[in-house]
mmCIF file of C-alpha atoms and ligand atoms in Angstrom:
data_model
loop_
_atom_site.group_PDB
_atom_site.id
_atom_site.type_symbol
_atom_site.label_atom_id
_atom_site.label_comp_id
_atom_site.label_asym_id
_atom_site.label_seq_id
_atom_site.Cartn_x
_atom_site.Cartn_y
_atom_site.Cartn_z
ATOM 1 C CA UNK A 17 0.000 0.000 0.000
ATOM 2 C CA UNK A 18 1.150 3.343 -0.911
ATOM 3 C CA UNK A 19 1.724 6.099 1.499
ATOM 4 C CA UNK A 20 -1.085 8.486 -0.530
ATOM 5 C CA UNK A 21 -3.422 6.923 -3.107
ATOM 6 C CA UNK A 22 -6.073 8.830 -5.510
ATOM 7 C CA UNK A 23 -8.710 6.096 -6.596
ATOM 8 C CA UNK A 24 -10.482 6.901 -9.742
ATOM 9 C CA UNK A 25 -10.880 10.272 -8.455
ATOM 10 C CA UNK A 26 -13.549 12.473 -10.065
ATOM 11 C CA UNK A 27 -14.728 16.536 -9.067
ATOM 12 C CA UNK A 28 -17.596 17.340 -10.641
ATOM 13 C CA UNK A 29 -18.833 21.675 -9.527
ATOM 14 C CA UNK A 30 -22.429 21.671 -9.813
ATOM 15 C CA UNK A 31 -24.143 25.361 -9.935
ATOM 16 C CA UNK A 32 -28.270 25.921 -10.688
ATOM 17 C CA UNK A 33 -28.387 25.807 -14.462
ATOM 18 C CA UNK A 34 -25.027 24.172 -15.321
ATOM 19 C CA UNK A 35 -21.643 21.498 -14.329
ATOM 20 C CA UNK A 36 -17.953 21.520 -14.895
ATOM 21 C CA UNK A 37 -16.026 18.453 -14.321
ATOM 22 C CA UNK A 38 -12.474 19.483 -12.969
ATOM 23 C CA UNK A 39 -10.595 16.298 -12.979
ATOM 24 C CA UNK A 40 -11.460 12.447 -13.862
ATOM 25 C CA UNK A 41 -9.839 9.294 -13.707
ATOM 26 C CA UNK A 42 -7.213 10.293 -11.901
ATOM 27 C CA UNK A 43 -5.491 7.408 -10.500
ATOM 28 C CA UNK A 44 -2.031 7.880 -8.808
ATOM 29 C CA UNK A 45 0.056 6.507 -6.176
ATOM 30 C CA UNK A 46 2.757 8.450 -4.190
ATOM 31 C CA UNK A 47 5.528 7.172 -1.605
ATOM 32 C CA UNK A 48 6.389 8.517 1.520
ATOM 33 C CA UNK A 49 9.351 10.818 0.882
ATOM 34 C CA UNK A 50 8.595 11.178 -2.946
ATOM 35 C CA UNK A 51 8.624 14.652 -3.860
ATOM 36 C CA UNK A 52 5.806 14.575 -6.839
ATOM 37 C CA UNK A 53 4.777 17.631 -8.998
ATOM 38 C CA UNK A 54 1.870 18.039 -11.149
ATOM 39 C CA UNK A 55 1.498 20.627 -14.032
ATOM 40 C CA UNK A 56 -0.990 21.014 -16.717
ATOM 41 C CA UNK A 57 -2.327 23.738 -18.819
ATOM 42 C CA UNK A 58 -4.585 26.566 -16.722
ATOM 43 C CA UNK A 59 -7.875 24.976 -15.284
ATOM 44 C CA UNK A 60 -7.102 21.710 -16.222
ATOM 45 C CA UNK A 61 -8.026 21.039 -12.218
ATOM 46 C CA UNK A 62 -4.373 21.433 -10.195
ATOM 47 C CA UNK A 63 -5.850 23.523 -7.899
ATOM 48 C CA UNK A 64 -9.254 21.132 -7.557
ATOM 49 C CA UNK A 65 -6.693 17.794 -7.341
ATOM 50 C CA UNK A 66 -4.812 19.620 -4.413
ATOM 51 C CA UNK A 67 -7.989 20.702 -2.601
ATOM 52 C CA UNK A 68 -8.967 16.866 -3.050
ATOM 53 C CA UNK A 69 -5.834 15.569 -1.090
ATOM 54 C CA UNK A 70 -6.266 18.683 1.677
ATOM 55 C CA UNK A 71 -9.799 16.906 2.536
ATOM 56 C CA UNK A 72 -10.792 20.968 2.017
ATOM 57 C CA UNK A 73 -13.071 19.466 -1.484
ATOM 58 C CA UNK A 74 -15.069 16.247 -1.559
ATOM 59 C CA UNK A 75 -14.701 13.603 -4.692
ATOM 60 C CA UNK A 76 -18.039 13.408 -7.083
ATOM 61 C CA UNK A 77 -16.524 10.048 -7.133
ATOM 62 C CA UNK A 78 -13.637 7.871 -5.855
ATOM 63 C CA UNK A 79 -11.598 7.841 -2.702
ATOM 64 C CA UNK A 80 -8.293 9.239 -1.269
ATOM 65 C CA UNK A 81 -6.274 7.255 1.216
ATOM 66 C CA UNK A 82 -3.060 8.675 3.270
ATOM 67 C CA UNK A 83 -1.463 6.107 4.761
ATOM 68 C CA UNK A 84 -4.466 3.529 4.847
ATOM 69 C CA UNK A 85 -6.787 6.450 5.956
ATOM 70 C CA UNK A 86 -9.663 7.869 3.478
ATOM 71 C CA UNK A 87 -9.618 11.826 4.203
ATOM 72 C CA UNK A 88 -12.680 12.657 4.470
ATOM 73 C CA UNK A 89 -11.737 16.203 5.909
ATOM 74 C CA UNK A 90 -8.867 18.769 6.483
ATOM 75 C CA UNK A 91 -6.482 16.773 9.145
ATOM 76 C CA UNK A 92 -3.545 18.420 10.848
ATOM 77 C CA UNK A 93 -1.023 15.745 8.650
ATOM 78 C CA UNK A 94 -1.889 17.505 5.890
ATOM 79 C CA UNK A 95 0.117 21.061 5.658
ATOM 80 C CA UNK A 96 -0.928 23.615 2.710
ATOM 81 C CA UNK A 97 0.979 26.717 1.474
ATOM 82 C CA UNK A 98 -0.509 28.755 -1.637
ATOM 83 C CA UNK A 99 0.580 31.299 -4.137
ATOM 84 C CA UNK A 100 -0.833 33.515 -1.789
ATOM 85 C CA UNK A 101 0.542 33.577 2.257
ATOM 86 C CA UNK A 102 -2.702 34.351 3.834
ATOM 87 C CA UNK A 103 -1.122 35.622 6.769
ATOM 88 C CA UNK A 104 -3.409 37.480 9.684
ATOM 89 C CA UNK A 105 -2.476 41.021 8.723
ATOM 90 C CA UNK A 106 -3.106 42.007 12.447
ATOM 91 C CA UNK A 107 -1.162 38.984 14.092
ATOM 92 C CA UNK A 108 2.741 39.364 14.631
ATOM 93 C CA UNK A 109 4.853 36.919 12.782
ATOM 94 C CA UNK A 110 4.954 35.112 15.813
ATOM 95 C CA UNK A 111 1.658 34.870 16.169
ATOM 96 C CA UNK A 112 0.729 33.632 12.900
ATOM 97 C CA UNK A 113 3.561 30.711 12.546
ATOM 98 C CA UNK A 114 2.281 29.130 15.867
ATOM 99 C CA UNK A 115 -1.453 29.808 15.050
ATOM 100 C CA UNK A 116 -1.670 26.227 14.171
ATOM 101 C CA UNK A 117 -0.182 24.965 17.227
ATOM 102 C CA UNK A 118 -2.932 27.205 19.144
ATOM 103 C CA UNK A 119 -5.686 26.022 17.188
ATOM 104 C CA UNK A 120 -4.466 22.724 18.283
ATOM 105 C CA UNK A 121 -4.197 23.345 21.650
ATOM 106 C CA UNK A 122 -0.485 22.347 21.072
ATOM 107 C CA UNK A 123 0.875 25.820 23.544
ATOM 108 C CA UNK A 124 3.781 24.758 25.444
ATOM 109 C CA UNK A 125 7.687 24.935 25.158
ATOM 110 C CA UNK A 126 7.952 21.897 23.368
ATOM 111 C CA UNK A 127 5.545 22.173 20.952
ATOM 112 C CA UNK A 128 6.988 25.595 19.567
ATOM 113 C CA UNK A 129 10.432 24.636 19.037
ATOM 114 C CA UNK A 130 9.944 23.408 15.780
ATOM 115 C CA UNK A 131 8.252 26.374 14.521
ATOM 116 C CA UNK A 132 11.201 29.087 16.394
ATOM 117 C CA UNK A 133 13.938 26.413 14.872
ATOM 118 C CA UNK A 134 12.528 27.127 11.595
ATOM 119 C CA UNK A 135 12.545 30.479 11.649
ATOM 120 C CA UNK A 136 15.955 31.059 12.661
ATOM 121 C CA UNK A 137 17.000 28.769 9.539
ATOM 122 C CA UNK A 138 14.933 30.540 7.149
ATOM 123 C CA UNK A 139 16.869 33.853 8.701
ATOM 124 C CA UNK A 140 13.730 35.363 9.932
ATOM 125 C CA UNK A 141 14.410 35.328 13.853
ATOM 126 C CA UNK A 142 14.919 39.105 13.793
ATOM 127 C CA UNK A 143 10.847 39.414 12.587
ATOM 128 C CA UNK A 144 9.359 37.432 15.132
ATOM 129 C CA UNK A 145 7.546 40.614 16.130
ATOM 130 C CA UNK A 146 7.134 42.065 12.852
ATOM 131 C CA UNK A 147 4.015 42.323 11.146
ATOM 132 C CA UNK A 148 3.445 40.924 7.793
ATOM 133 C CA UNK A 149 3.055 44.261 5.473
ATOM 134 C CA UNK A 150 6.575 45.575 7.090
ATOM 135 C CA UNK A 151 7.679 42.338 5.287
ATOM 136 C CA UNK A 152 8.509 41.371 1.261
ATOM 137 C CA UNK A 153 7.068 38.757 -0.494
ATOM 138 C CA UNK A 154 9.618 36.370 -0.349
ATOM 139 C CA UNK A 155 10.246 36.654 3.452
ATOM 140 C CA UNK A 156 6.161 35.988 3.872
ATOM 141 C CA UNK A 157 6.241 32.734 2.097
ATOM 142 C CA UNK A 158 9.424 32.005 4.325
ATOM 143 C CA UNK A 159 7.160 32.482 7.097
ATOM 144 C CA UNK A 160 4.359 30.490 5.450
ATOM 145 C CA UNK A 161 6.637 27.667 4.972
ATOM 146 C CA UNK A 162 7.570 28.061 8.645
ATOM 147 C CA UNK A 163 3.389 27.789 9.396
ATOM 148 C CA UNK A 164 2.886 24.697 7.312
ATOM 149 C CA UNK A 165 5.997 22.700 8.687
ATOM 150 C CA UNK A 166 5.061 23.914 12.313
ATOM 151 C CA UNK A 167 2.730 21.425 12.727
ATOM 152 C CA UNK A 168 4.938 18.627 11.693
ATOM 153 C CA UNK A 169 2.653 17.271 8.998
ATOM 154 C CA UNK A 170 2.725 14.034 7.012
ATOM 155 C CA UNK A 171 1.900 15.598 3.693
ATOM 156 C CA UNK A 172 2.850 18.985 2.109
ATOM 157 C CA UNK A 173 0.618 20.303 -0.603
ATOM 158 C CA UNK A 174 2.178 23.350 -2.338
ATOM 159 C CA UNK A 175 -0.105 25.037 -5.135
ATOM 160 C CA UNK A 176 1.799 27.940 -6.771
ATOM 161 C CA UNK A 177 3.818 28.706 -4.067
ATOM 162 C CA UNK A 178 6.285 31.219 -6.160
ATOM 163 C CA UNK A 179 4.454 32.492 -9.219
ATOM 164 C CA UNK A 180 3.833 35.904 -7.513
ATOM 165 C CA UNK A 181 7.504 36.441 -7.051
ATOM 166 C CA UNK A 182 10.242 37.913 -8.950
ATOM 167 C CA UNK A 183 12.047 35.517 -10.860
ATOM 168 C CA UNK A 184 15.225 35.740 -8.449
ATOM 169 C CA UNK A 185 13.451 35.623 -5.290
ATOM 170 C CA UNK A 186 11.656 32.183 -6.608
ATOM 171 C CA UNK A 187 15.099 30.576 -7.650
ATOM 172 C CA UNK A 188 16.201 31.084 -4.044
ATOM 173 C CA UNK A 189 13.141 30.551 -2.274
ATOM 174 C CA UNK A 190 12.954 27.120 -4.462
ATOM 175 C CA UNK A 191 16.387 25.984 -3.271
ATOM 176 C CA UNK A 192 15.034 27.096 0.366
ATOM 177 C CA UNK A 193 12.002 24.720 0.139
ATOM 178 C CA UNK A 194 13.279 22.046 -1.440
ATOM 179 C CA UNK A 195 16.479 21.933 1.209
ATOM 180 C CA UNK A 196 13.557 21.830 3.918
ATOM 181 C CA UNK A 197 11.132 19.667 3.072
ATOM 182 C CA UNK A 198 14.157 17.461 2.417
ATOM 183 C CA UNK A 199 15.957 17.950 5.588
ATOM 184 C CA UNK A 200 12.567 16.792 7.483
ATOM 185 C CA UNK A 201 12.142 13.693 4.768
ATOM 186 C CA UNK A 202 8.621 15.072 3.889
ATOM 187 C CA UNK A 203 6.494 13.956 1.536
ATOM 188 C CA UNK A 204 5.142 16.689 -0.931
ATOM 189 C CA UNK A 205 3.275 17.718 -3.762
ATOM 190 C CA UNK A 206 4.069 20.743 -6.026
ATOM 191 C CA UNK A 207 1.755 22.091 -8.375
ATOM 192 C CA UNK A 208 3.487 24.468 -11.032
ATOM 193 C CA UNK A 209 2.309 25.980 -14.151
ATOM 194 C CA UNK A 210 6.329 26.188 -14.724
ATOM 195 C CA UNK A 211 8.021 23.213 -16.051
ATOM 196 C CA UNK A 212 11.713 23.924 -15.059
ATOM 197 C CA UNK A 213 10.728 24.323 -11.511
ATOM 198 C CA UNK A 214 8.940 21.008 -11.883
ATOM 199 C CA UNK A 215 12.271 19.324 -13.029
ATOM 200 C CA UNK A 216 14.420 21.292 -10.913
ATOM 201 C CA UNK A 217 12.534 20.330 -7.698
ATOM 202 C CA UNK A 218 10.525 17.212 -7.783
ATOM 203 C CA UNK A 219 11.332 13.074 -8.231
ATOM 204 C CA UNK A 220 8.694 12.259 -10.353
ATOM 205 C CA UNK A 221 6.339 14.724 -12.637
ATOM 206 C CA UNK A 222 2.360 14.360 -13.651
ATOM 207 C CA UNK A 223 1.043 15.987 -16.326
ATOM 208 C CA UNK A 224 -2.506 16.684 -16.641
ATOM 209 C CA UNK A 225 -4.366 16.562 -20.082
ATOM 210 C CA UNK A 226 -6.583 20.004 -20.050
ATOM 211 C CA UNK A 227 -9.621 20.089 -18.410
ATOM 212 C CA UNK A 228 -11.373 17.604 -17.237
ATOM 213 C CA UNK A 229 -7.839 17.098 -15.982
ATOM 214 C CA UNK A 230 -6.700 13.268 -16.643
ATOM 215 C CA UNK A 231 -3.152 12.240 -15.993
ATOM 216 C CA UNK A 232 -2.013 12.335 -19.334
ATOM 217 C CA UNK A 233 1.740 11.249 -18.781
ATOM 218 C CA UNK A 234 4.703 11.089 -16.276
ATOM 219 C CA UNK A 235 8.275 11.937 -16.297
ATOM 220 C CA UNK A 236 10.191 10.411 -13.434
ATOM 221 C CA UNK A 237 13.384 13.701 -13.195
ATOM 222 C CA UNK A 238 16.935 11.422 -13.281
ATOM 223 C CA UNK A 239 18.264 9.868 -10.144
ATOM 224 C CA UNK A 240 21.001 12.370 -9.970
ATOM 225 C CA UNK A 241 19.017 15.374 -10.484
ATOM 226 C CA UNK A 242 16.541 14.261 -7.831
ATOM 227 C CA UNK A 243 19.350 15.133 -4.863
ATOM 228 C CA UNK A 244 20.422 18.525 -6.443
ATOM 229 C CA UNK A 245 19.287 22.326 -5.108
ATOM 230 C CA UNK A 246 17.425 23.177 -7.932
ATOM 231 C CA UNK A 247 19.446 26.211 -9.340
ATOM 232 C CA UNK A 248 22.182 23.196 -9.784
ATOM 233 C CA UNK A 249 19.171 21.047 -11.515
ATOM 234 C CA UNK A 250 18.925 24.434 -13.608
ATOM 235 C CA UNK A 251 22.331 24.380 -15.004
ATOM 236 C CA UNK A 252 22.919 20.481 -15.762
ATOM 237 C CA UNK A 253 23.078 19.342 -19.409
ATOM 238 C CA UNK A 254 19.914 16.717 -18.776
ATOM 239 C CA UNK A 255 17.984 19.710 -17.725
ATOM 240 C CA UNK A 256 17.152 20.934 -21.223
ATOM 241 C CA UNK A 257 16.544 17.757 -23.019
ATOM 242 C CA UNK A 258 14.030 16.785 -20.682
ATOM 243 C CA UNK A 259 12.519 20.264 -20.505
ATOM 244 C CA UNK A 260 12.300 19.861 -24.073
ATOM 245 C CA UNK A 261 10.479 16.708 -23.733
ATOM 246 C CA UNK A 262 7.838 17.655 -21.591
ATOM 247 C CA UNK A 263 7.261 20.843 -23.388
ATOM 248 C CA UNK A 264 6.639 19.032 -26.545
ATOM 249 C CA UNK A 265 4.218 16.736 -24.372
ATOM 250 C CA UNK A 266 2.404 19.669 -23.183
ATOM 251 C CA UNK A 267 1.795 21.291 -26.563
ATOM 252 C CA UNK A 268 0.895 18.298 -28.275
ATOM 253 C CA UNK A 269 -2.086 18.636 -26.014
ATOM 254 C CA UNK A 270 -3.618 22.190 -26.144
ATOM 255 C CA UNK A 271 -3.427 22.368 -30.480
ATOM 256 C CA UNK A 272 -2.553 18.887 -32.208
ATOM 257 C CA UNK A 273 0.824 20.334 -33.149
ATOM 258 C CA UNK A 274 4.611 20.262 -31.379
ATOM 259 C CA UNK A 275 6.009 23.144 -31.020
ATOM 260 C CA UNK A 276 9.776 24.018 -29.617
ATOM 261 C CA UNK A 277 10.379 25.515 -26.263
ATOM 262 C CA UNK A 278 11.985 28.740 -26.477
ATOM 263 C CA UNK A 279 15.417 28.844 -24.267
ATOM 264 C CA UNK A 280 14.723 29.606 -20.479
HETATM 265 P P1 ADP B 301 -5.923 24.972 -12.256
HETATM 266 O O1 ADP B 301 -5.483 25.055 -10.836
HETATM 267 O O2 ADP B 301 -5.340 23.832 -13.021
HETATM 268 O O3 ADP B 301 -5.725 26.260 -13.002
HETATM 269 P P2 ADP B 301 -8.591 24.692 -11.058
HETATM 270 O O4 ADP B 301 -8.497 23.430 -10.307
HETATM 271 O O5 ADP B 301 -8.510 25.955 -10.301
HETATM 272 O O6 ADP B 301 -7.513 24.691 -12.256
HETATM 273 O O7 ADP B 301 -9.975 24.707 -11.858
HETATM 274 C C1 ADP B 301 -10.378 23.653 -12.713
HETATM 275 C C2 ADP B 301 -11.753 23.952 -13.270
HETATM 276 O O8 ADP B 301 -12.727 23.839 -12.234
HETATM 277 C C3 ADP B 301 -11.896 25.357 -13.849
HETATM 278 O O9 ADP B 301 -12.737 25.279 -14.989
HETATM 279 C C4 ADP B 301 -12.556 26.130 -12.737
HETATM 280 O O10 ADP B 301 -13.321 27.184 -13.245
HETATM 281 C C5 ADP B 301 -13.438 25.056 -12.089
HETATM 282 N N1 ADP B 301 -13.644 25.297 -10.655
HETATM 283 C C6 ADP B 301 -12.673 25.305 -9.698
HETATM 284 N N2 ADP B 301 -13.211 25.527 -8.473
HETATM 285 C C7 ADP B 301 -14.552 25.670 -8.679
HETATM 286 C C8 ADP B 301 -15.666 25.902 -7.820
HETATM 287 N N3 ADP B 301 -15.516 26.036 -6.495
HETATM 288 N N4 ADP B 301 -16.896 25.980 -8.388
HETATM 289 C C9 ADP B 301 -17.070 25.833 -9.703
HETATM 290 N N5 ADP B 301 -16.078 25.601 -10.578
HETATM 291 C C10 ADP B 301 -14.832 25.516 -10.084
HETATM 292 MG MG1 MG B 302 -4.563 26.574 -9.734
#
């Protein structure tokens, strides 16, 4: 048995006069520690799959089970961090990485140490008392990765995490991450619109067909790359070639016809 499994998953939105089926079919095994990314063209259903695994959506049809368990609603193993932060504008730093830990009734020494340890090693021990609109964008999703590991979940979902930052900030912040979650042998789930970052972070890569969303192929990133930062992953010769591959994949998808990736 696999540490996640997605059984003929289907998401189905229903409104008065009208449906939209997100995702179908969608079968897909993931081990713990595997580091698994799925891309696919805009509202192909990323976002709806993600929601699915959170326990936040409910499957039309089918069944998810982490570690044996069918989530049938948000659980604390199961840590989320979005394009967005979604940080309490009126709650110090401080406040908001151990908000989970509150919530949880989780409020002494012990249980903080994880979260305080994390945000001295994401150099952001200086902010504790800070506010999030005295800080940039990169240092809040520092501080939401500090939130969704404080917890110590099972599972990390990621949706999007750097597409509202500058393009240096998100090569950094990627290297950050990915050094993290490996450091505390997560298992996680990226969703990217961005096929490099896919490569340069993740084991193993979905790709959704476009909406309804069915996994249409996957690209498992080579052994080596798997263990590099990123920006390393970035500048290896298999980097483009397989780039190139997926890229190909993608278009082949959204017109009939291949087309070749510019350089990145
Ligand atoms: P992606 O993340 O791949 O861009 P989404 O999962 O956000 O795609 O959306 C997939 C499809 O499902 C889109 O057509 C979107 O409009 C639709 N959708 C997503 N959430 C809802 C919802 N709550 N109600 C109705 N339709 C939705
Ligand atoms: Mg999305």
């Amino acid at each position: 048995m696999a540490f996640l499994e997605l059984k003929q998953l289907e998401k189905t939105f229903f409104s008065y006069d009208s449906w939209t089926t997100a995702v179908e079919e969608i079968n897909l095994s993931i081990e713990e520690g595997e580091f698994v990314s799925i891309i696919g063209p805009s509202g192909c259903g990323k976002s709806t799959l993600l929601s699915l695994i959170s326990g936040l959506l409910h499957p039309s049809v089918g069944e998810i089970l982490l570690d044996g368990v069918s989530i049938k609603n948000p659980t604390p193993e199961t840590g989320y961090m979005l394009q967005q932060d979604y940080l309490f504008p009126w709650l110090s730093i401080k406040d908001n990485i151990t908000l989970g830990l509150t919530t949880m009734g989780k409020t002494e020494d012990k249980d903080m140490e994880l979260a305080y340890q994390l945000l001295d090693t994401l150099g952001l021990s200086d902010k504790e008392e800070h506010f999030p609109s005295q800080l940039s964008g990169g240092m809040r999703q520092r501080v939401a990765l500090v939130r969704m590991l404080s917890t110590d979940p099972k599972l990390l979902l990621l949706d999007e995490p750097f597409s509202a930052l500058d393009y240096q900030t998100k090569l950094k912040l990627e290297d950050l991450v990915f050094s993290t979650i490996k450091e505390h042998n997560k298992t996680a789930i990226l969703v990217t619109h961005d096929i490099g970052e896919a490569i340069a972070m993740t084991d193993r890569i979905i790709l959704l067909s476009e909406r309804p969303g069915r996994i249409k192929e996957q690209f498992i990133v080579p052994a080596n790359l798997q263990t590099m930062l990123p920006f390393d992953v970035r500048a290896n010769h298999e980097f483009n070639p397989l780039f190139q591959t997926i890229w190909k994949e993608m278009e082949s998808h959204e017109d009939g016809s291949q087309g070749d990736a510019t350089t990145i």
